[in-house]
Coordinates of C-alpha atoms in Angstrom, one line a residue:
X25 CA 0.0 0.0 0.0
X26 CA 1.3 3.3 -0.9
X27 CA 1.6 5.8 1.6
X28 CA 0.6 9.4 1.6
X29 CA 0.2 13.0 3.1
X30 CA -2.7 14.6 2.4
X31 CA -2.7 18.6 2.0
X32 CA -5.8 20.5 2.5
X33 CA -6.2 23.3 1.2
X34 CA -7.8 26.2 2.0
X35 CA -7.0 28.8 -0.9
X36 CA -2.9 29.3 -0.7
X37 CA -1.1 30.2 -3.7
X38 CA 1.6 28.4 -2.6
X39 CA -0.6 24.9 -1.6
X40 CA 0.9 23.3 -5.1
X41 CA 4.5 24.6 -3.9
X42 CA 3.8 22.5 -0.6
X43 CA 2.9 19.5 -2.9
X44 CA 5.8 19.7 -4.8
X45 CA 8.0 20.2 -1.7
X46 CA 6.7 16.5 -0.3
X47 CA 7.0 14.9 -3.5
X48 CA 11.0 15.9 -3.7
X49 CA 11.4 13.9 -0.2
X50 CA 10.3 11.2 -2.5
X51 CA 6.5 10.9 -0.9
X52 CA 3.6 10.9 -2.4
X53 CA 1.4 13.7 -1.7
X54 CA -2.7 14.5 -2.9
X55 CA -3.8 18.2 -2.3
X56 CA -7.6 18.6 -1.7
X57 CA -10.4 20.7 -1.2
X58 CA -10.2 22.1 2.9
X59 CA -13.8 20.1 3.3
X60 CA -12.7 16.5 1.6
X61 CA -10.8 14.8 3.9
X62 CA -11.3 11.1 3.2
X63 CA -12.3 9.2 6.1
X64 CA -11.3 5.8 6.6
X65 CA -8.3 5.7 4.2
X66 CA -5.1 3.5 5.9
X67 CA -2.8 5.1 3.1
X68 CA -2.8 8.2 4.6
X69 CA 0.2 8.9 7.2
X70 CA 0.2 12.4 7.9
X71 CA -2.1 16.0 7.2
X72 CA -1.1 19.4 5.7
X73 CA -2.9 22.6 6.7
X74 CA -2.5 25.5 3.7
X75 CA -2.3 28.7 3.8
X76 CA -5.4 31.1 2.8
X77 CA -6.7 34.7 1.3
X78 CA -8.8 34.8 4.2
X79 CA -8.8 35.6 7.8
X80 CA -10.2 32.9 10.4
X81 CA -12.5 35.8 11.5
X82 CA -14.3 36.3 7.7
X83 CA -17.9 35.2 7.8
X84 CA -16.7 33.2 4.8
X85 CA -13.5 31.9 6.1
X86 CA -12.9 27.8 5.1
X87 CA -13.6 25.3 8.0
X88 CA -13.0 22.1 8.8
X89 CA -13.5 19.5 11.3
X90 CA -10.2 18.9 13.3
X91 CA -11.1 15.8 14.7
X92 CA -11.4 13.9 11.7
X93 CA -7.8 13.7 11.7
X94 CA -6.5 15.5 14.9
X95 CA -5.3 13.4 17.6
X96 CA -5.1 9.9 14.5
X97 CA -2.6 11.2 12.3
X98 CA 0.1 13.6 13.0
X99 CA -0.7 17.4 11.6
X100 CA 1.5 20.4 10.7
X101 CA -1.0 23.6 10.2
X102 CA 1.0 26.3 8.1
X103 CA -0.4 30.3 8.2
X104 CA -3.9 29.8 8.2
X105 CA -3.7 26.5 9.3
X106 CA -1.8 27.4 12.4
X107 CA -4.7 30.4 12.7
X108 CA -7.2 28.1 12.3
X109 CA -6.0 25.6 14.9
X110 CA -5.2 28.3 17.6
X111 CA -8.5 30.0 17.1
X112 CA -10.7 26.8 17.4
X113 CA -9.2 25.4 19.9
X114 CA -9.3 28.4 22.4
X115 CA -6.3 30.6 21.3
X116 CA -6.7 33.8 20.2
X117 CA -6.3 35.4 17.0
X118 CA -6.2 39.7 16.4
X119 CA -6.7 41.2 13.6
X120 CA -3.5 43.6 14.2
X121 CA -4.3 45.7 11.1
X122 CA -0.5 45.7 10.0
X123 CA 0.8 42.8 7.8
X124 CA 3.2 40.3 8.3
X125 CA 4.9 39.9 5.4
X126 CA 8.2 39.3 4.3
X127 CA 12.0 37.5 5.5
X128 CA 12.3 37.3 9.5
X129 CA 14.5 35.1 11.6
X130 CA 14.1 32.5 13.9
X131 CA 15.8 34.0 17.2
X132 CA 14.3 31.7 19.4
X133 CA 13.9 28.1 18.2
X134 CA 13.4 25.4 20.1
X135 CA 15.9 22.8 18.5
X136 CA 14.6 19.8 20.6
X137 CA 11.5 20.0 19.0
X138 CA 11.0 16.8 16.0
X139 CA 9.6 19.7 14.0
X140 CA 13.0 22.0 13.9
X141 CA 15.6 18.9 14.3
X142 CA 19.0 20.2 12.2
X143 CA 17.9 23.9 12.6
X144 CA 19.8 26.3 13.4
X145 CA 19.8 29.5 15.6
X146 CA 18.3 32.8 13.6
X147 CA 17.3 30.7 10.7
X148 CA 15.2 33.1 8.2
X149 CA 11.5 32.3 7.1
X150 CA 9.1 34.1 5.2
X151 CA 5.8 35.2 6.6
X152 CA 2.8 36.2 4.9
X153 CA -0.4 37.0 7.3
X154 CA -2.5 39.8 8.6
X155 CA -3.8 38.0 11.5
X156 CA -1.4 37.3 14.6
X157 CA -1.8 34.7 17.2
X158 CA -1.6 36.5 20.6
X159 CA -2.5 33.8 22.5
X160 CA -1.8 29.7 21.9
X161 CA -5.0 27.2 23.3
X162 CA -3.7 25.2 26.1
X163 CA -2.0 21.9 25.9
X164 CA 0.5 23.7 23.1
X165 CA 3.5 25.2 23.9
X166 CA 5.6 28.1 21.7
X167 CA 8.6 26.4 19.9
X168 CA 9.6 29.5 17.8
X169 CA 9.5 32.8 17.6
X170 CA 11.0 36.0 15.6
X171 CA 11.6 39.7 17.0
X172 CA 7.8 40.5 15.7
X173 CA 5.8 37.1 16.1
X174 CA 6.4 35.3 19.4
X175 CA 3.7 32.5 18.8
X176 CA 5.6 31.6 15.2
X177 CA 5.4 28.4 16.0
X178 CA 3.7 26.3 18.4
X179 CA 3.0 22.1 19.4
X180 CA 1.3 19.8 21.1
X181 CA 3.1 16.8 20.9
X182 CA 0.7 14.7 23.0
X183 CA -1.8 15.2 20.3
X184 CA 1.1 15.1 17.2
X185 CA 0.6 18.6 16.1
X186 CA 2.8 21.5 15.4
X187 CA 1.9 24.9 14.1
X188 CA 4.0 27.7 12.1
X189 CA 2.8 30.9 11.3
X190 CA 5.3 30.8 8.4
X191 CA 5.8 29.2 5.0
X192 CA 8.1 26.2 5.0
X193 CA 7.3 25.2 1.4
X194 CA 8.8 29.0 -0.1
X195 CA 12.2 29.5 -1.2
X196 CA 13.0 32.3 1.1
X197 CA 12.1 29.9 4.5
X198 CA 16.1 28.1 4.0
X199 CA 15.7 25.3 6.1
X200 CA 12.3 24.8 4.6
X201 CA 12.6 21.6 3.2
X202 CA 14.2 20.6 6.5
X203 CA 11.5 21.4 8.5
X204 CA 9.1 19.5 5.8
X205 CA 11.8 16.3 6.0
X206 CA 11.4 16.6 9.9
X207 CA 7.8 16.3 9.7
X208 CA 7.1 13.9 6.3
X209 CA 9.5 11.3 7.3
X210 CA 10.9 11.7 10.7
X211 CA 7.4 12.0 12.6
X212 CA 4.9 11.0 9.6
X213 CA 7.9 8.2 8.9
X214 CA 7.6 7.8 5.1
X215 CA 9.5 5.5 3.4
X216 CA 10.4 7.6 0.7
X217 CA 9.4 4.8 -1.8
X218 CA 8.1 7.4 -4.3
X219 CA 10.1 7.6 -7.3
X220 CA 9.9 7.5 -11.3
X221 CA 10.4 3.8 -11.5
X222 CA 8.2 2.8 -9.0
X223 CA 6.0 5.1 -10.9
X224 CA 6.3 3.1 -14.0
X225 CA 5.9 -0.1 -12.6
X226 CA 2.5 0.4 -10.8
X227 CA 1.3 3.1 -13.7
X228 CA 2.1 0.2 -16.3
X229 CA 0.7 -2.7 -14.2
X230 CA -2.8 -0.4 -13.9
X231 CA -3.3 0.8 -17.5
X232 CA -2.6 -3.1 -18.4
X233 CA -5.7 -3.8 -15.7
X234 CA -7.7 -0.9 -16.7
X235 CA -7.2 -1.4 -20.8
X236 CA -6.7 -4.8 -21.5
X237 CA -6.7 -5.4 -25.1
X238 CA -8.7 -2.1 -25.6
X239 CA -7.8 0.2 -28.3
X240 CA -6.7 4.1 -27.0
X241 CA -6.0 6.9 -29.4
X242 CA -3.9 9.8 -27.9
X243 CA -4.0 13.2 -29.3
X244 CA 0.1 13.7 -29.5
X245 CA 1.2 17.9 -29.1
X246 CA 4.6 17.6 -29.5
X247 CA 5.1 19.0 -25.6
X248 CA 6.5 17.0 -22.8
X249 CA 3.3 15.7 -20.9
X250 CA 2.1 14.0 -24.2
X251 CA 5.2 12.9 -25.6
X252 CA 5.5 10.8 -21.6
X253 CA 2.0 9.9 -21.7
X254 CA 2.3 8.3 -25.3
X255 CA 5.7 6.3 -24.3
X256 CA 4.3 4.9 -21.0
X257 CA 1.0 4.0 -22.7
X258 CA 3.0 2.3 -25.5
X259 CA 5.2 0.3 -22.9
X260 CA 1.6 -0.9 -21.1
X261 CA 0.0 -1.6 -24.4
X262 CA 2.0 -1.4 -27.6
X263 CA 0.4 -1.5 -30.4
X264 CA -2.8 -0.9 -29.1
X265 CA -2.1 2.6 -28.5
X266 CA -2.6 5.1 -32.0
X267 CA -1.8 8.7 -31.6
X268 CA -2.8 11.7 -33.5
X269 CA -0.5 14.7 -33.9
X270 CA -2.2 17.4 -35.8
X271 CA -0.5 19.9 -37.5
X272 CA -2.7 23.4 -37.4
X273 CA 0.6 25.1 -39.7
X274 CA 1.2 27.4 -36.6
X275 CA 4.3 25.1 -34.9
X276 CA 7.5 26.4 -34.8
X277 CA 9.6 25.9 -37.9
X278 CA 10.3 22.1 -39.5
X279 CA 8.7 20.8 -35.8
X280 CA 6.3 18.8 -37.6
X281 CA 8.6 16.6 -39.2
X282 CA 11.5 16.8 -36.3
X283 CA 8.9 15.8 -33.3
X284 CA 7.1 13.0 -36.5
X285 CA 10.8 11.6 -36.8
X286 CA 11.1 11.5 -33.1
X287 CA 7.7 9.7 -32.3
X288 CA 8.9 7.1 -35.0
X289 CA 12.4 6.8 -33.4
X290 CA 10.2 5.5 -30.3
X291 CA 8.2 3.1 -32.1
X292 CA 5.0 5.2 -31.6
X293 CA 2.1 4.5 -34.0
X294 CA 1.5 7.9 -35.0
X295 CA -1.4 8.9 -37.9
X296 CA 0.5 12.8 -38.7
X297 CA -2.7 15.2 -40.0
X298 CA -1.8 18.1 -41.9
X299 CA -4.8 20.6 -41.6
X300 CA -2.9 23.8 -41.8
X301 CA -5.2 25.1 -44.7
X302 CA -8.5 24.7 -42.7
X303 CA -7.1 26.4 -40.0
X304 CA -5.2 29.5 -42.0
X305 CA -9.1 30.3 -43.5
X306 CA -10.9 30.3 -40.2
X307 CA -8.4 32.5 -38.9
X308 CA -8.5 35.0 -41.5
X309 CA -9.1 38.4 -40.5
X310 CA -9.1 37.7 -36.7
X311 CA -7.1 39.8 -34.3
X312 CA -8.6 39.0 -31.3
X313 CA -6.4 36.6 -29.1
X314 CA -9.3 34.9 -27.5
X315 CA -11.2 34.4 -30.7
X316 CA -8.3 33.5 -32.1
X317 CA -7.9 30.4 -29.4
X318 CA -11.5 29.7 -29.5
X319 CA -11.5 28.9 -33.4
X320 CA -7.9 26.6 -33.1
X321 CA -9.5 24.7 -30.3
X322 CA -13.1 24.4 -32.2
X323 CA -10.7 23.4 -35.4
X324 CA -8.5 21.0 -33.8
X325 CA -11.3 19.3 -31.9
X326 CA -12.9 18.9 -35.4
X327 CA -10.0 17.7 -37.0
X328 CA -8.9 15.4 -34.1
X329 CA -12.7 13.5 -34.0
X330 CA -12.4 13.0 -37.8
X331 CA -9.4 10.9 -37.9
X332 CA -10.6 9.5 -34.0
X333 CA -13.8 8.2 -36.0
X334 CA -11.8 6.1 -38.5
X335 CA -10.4 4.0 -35.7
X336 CA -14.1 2.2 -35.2
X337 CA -12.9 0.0 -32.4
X338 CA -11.5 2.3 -29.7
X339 CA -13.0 2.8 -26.4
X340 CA -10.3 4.9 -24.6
X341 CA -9.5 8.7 -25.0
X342 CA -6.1 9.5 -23.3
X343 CA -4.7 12.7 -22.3
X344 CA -1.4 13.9 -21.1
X345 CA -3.4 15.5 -18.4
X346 CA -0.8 16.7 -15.3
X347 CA -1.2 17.2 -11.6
X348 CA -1.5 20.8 -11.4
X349 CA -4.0 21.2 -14.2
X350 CA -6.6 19.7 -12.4
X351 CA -5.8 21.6 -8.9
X352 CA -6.4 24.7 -11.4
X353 CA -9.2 23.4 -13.0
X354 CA -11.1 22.5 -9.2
X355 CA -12.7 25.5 -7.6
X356 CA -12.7 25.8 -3.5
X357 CA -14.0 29.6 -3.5
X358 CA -16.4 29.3 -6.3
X359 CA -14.2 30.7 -8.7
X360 CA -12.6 28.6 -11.1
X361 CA -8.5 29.6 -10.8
X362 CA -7.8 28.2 -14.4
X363 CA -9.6 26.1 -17.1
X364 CA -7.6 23.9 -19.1
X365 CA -7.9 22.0 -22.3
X366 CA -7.3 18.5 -20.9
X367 CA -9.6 19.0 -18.4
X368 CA -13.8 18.8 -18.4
X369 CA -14.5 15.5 -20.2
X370 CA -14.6 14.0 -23.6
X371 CA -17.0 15.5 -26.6
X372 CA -20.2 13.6 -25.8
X373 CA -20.4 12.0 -29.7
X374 CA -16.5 10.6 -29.3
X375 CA -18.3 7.9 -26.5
X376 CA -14.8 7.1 -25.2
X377 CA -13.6 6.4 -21.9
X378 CA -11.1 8.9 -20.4
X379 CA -7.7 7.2 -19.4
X380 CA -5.1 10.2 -18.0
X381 CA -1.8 8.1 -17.3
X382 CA 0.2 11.4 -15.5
X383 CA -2.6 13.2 -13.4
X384 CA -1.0 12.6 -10.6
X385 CA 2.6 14.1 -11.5
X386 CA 3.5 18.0 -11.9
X387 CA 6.1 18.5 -14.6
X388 CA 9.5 18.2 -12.8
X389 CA 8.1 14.6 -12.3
X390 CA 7.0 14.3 -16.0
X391 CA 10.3 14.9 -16.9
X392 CA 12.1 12.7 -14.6
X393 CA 9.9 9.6 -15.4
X394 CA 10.9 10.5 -19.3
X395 CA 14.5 10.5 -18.4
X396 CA 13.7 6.6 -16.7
X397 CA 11.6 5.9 -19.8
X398 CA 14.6 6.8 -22.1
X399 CA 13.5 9.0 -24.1
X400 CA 15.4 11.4 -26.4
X401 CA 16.6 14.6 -24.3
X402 CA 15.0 17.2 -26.8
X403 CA 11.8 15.8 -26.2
X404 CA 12.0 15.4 -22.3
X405 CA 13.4 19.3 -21.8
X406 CA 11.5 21.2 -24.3
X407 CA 9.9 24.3 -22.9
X408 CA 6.3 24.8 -22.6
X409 CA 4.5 25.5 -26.3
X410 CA 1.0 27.2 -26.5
X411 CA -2.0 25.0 -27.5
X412 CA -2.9 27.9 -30.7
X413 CA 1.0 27.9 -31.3
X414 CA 2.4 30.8 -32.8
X415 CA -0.5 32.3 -33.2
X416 CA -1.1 33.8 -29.9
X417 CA 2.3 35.0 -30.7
X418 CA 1.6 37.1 -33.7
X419 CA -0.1 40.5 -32.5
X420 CA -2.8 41.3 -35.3
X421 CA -4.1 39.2 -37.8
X422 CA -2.9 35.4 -39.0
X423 CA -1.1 34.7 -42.3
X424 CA 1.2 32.7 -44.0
X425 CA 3.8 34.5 -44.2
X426 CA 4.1 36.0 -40.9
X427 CA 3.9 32.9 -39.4
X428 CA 7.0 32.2 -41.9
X429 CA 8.4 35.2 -40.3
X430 CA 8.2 34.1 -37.0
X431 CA 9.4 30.3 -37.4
X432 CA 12.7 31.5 -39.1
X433 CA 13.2 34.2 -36.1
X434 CA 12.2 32.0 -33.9
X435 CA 14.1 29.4 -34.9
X436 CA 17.5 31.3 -34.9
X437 CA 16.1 32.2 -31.4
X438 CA 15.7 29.1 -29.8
X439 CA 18.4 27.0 -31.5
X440 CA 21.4 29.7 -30.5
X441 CA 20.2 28.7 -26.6
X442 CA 21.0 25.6 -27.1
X443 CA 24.2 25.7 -28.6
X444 CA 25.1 29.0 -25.7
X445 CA 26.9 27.0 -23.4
X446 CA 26.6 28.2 -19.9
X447 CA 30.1 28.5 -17.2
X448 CA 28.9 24.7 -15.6
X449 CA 28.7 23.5 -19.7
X450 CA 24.6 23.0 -19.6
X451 CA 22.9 24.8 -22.3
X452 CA 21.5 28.4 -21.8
X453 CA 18.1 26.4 -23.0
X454 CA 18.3 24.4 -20.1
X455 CA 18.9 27.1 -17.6
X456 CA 15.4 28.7 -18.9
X457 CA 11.4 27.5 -17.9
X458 CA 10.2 29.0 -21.0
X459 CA 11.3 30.8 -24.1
X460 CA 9.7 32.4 -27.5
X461 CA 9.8 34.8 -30.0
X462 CA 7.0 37.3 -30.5
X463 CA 6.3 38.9 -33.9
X464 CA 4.7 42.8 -33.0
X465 CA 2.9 42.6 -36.6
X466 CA 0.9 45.5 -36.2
X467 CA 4.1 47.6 -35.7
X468 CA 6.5 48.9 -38.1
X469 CA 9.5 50.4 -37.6
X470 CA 12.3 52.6 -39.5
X471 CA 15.5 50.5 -40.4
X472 CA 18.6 50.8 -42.4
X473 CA 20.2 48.0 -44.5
X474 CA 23.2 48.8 -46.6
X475 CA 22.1 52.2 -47.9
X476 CA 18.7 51.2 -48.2
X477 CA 16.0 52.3 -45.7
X478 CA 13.6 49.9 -44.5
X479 CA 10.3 49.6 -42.9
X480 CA 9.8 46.4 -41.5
X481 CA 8.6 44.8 -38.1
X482 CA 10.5 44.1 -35.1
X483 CA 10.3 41.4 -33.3
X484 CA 10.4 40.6 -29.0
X485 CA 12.5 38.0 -27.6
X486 CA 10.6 36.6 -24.6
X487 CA 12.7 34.3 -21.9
X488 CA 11.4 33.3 -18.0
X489 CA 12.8 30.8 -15.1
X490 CA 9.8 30.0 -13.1
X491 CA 8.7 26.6 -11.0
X492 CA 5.8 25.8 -12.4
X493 CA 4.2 29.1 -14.5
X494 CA 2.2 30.3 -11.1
X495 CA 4.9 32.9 -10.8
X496 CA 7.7 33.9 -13.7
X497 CA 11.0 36.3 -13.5
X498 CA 12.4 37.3 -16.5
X499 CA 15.6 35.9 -17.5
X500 CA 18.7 37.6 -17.0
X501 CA 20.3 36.1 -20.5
X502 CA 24.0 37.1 -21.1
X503 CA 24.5 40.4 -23.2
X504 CA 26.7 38.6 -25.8
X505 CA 23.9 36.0 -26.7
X506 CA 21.2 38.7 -26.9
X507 CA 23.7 40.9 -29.5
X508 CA 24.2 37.7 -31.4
X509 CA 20.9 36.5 -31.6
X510 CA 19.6 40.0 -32.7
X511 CA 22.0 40.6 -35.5
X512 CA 21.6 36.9 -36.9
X513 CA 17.6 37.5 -36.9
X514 CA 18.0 40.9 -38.6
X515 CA 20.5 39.2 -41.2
X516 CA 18.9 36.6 -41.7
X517 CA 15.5 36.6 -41.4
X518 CA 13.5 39.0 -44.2
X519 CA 10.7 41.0 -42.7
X520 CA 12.5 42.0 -39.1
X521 CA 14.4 44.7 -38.7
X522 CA 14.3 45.7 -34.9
X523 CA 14.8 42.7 -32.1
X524 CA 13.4 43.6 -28.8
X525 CA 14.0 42.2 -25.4
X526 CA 11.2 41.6 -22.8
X527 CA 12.3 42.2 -19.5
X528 CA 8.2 42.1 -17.1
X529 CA 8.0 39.0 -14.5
X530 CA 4.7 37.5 -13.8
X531 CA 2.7 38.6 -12.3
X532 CA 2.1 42.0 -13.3
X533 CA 2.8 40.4 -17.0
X534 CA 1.7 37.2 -17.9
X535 CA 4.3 34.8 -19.8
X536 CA 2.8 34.5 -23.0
X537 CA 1.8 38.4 -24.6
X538 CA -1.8 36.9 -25.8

């Protein structure tokens, strides 16, 4: 039986930065709804409280019943967990009307604690509440506290419980992951037996029970969490397994054939649709980014059930659907954070069952079960692509022959990353969550070339490092690359004449510019 923590979450921002945390100690982890505990389940070891937007004092402030788990499993509360447990349980908790936000240090710690085991003295953490805990219930007893916050952290050990009013799963917290370790294995006592083998072995045993001699099609994008999905699928079921990779003629340049040759190279039965044309002429004229999503997705849905259709004797849809699409996709506060394509069920004529091999993996994970799969390096690193494809990277209207602009600037973009070697001898590519070239169609600027004058459009250079997308810096690329890579695109590529470099983190930006 696998074991697991369970997080519940009550709103944080960070909740999928505590599941990741767990999961690099090697543990499996499930994040859920504040209010869906499940009862009864001997897999479970050990309970996460989240952080939350709101204050325990808000008439709509998330609740849940402590003793389903208090006192039977042990529990770290974390913010407005800690909040939550001090005020229910007869603490107090002000609203102080200043906010605690930001580094602070650990100046008195209580080192005997199985919570703070290996910390040290003045250790910095990052708080983030508006709410303070003046007063802990009884039974608990302060194990940390910082020149502002003297209830920072707080146990009861007879009942297995230890509170922080801090954020362990954040960078900025540096013995963080320590703090995690203390809790996940030392007091939970995980095994650590989660891994990207182990993975393999009980995701291929499953599919084999779930599938049997079942046909499945798999709608291939050329991007990581499809590319995994189609290999582990292939080593459950071989030949039973037929993917689709449709071509909408907005990929980045030659990627058609390149990921085509790279699907065959893994023995993938893959049926390769070229259905650019339909998709150029609905496009036509649009310059609205959302209507320009909404008619790729209509087209490729279209597209993907005709060729689905000719393969009379399947019965399973699958989806490279991940881990953190469906925490965005769930809604706790009655807002839905993010929709996503692989999310929200299967077109009700298609009368396929739904089979998503990776939803329980965020990417890092993806990519270390493709590295255990052994699959070729350019498919396992490749950065995140958008669904519409370039075209959500042209500003203005869709056609040929900017899209021809874009691949070949694009192109030069991308492929000088790869060979910029960095001081440790990775790849600048590598060093980079995400990276694209945007064409600014509806501007033109002035230009000189030779003694000629032109007027031509320029182009922006977009690069972030990010975790997981929630958040994005811009990166700091080296001067020298961005100087090469701008005269090469101006030489080179016909149509550009200015290269621009975008320099706005997420938020207030967001990483793609439509």
């Amino acid at each position: 039986m696998q074991q697991k923590i369970i997080i519940l979450d009550f709103g944080s921002q960070t909740t999928q930065l505590i599941g990741r945390r767990i999961r690099e100690l090697d543990t499996f982890c499930e994040i859920l709804p504040y209010n869906k505990f499940p009862k009864d389940d001997p897999s479970v070891i050990g309970v996460i409280l989240s952080g939350s937007p709101y204050s325990v004092h808000d008439k709509e402030a998330f609740k849940v019943d402590l003793s389903l788990f208090e006192g039977k499993l042990p529990v770290l509360a974390i913010c407005y967990g800690a909040q939550y447990v001090a005020y229910t349980e007869g603490g107090s908790v002000e609203q102080t009307g200043t906010r605690e936000y930001g580094r602070a240090n650990l100046e008195k710690v209580d080192t005997g604690s199985a919570i703070f085991k290996g910390f040290e003295e003045g250790s910095q953490v990052w708080m983030s509440h508006g709410d303070t805990i003046t007063a802990i219930p009884d039974g608990y007893h302060v194990i940390g506290s910082t020149s502002d916050v003297e209830n920072a952290a707080f146990a009861d050990e007879q009942k297995r419980v230890w509170c922080v009013q801090f954020h362990p799963e954040v960078y900025h917290t540096t013995q963080g992951k320590q703090l995690l370790k203390n809790f996940v294995v030392n007091i939970c006592g995980s095994k650590q037996e989660w891994s990207p083998a182990s993975f393999i072995e009980s995701t291929i045993t499953e599919l084999r029970q779930q599938i049997g001699n079942d046909r499945v099609i798999l709608g291939l994008s050329g991007g990581v969490d499809s590319s995994v999905c189609a290999t582990l699928l292939h080593r459950a079921i071989g030949k039973n397994l037929t993917c689709i990779f449709v071509d909408h003629g907005m990929l980045r340049k030659n990627e058609f054939q390149k990921v085509m040759d790279a699907y065959n190279g893994l023995g993938l039965n893959v049926i390769g649709v070229n259905a650019s044309d339909k998709f150029f002429h609905d496009l036509e004229g649009v310059t609205d980014p959302e209507k320009k999503r909404k008619i790729i997705g209509r087209d490729f849905v279209e597209v993907f059930n005709a060729e689905a259709k000719k393969i009379t004797d399947a019965k399973w849809l699958a989806q490279g659907t991940i881990y953190p699409d469906r925490i965005e996709s769930l809604s706790i506060t009655g807002m839905t954070i993010k929709s996503h394509h692989n999310v929200g069920g299967l077109p009700k004529d298609m009368k396929l069952k739904l089979c998503e091999p990776l939803k329980w993996l965020f990417k890092d994970e993806v990519r270390r079960v493709g590295h255990q799969l052994n699959m070729p390096e350019r498919l396992i690193k490749r950065h995140p692509f958008p669904g519409p494809g370039l075209a959500v990277r042209i500003l203005g209207d869709i056609t040929r022959e900017k899209v021809r602009i874009l691949q070949d600037a694009d192109d030069i973009y991308i492929e000088k990353m790869h060979e910029y070697k960095m001081p440790d001898g990775s790849e600048l590519y590598d060093n980079v969550w995400q990276a694209g070239t945007i064409l600014l169609s509806t501007i033109r600027s002035v230009g000189v070339m030779g003694d000629e004058r032109t007027y031509e459009h320029p182009v922006a250079l977009r690069a972030v490092t990010s975790m997981d997308a929630m958040t994005a810096d811009w990166a700091h690329l080296p001067y020298d690359f961005l100087a090469d890579v701008s005269n090469e695109i101006i030489r080179k590529v016909k149509g550009v004449n200015r290269v621009c470099y975008d320099v706005s983190s997420k938020p207030p930006s967001t990483i793609e510019w439509e």
